[in-house]
PDB file of C-alpha atoms in Angstrom:
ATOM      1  CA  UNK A   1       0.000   0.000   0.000  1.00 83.00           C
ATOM      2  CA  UNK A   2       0.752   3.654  -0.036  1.00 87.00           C
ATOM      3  CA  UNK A   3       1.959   4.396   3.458  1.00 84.00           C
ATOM      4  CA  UNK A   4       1.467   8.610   3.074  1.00 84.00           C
ATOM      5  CA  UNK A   5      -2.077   8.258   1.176  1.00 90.00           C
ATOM      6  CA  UNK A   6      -3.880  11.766   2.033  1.00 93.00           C
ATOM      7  CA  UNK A   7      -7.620  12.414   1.534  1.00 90.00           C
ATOM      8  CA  UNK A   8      -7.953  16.265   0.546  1.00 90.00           C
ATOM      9  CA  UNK A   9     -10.153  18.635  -1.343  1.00 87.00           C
ATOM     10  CA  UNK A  10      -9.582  21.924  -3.131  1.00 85.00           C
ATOM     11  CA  UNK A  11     -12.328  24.071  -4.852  1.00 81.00           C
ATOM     12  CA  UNK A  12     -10.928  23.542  -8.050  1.00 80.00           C
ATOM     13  CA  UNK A  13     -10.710  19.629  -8.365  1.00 79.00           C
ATOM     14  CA  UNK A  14     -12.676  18.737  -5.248  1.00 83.00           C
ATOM     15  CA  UNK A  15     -11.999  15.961  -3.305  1.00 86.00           C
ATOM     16  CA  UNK A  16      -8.631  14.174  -4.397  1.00 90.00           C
ATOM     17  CA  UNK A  17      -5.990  11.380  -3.593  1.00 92.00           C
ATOM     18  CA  UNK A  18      -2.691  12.916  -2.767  1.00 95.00           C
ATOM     19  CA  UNK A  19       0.686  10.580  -3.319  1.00 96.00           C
ATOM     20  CA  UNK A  20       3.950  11.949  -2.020  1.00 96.00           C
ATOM     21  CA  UNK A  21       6.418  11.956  -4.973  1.00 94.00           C
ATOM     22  CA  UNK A  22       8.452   8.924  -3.549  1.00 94.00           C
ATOM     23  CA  UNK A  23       5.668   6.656  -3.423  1.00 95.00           C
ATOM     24  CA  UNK A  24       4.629   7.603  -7.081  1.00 95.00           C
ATOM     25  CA  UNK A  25       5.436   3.965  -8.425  1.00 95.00           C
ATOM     26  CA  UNK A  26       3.189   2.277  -6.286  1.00 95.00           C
ATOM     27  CA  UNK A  27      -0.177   4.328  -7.763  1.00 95.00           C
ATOM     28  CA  UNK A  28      -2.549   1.988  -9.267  1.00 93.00           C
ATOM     29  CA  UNK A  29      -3.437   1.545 -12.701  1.00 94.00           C
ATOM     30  CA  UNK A  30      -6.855   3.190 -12.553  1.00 92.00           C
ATOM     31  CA  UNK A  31      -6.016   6.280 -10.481  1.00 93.00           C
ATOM     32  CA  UNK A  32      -6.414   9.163 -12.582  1.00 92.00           C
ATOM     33  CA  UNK A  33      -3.740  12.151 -12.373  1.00 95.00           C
ATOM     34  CA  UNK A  34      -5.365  16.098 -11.909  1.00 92.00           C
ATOM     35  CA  UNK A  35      -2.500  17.862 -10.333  1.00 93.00           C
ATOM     36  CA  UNK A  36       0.940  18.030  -9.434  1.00 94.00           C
ATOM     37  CA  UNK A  37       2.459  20.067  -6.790  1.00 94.00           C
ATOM     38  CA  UNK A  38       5.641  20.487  -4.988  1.00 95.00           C
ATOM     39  CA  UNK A  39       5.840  16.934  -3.359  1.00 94.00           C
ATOM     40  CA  UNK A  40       3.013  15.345  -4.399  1.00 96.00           C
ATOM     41  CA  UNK A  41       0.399  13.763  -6.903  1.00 96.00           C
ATOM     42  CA  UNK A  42      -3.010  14.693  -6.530  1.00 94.00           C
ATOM     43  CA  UNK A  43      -5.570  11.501  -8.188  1.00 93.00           C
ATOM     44  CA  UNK A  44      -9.016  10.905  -8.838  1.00 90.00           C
ATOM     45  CA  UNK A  45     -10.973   7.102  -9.225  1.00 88.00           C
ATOM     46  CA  UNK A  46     -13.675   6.165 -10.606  1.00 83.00           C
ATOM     47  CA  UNK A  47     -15.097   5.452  -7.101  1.00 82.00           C
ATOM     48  CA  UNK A  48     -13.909   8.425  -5.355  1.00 81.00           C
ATOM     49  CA  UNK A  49     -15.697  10.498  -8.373  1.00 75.00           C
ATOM     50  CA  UNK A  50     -19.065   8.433  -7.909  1.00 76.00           C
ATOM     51  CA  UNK A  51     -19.055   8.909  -3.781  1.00 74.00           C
ATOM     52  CA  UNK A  52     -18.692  12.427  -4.405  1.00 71.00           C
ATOM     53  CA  UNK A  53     -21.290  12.392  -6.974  1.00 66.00           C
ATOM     54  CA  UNK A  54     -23.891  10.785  -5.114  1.00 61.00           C
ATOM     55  CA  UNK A  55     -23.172  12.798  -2.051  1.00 60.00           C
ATOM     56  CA  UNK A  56     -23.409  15.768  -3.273  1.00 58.00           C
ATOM     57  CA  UNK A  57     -26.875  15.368  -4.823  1.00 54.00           C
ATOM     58  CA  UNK A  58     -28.051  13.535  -1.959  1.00 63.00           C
ATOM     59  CA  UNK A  59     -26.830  17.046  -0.111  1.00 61.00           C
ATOM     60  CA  UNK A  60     -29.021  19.254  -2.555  1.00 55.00           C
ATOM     61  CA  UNK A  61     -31.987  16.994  -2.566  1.00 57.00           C
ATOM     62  CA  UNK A  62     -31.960  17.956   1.627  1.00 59.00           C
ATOM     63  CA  UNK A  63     -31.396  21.346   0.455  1.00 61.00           C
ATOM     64  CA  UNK A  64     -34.187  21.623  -1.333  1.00 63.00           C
ATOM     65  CA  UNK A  65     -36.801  19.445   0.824  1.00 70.00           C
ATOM     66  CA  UNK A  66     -35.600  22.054   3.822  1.00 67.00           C
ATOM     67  CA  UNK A  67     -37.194  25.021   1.469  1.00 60.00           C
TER      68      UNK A  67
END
């Protein structure tokens, strides 16, 4: 596994995976690169973009009954 595997979020790419630089070669396949930075890779998956996804319309729908 990735030992320093951080969960963030920006408001330009949203939530994200971020890889420090030396553990770049143990990234899976299907993780899908949106940023670089000083010391780090910042991903997306598939999954991570679904979760997201779902969440936030589950958040409006609440929203929207609360109106």
């Amino acid at each position: 596994g990735i030992n320093t595997l951080k969960v963030g979020f920006n408001a330009v790419f949203g939530y994200y995976l971020e890889v420090s630089k030396i553990h770049l070669d143990k990234v899976p396949e299907d993780y899908i690169r949106k940023q670089t930075t000083a010391n780090a890779e910042r991903y997306i998956t598939g999954s991570l973009w679904r979760c997201v996804g779902v969440a936030h319309v589950r958040g409006v729908f609440v929203m929207m009954r609360s109106l």
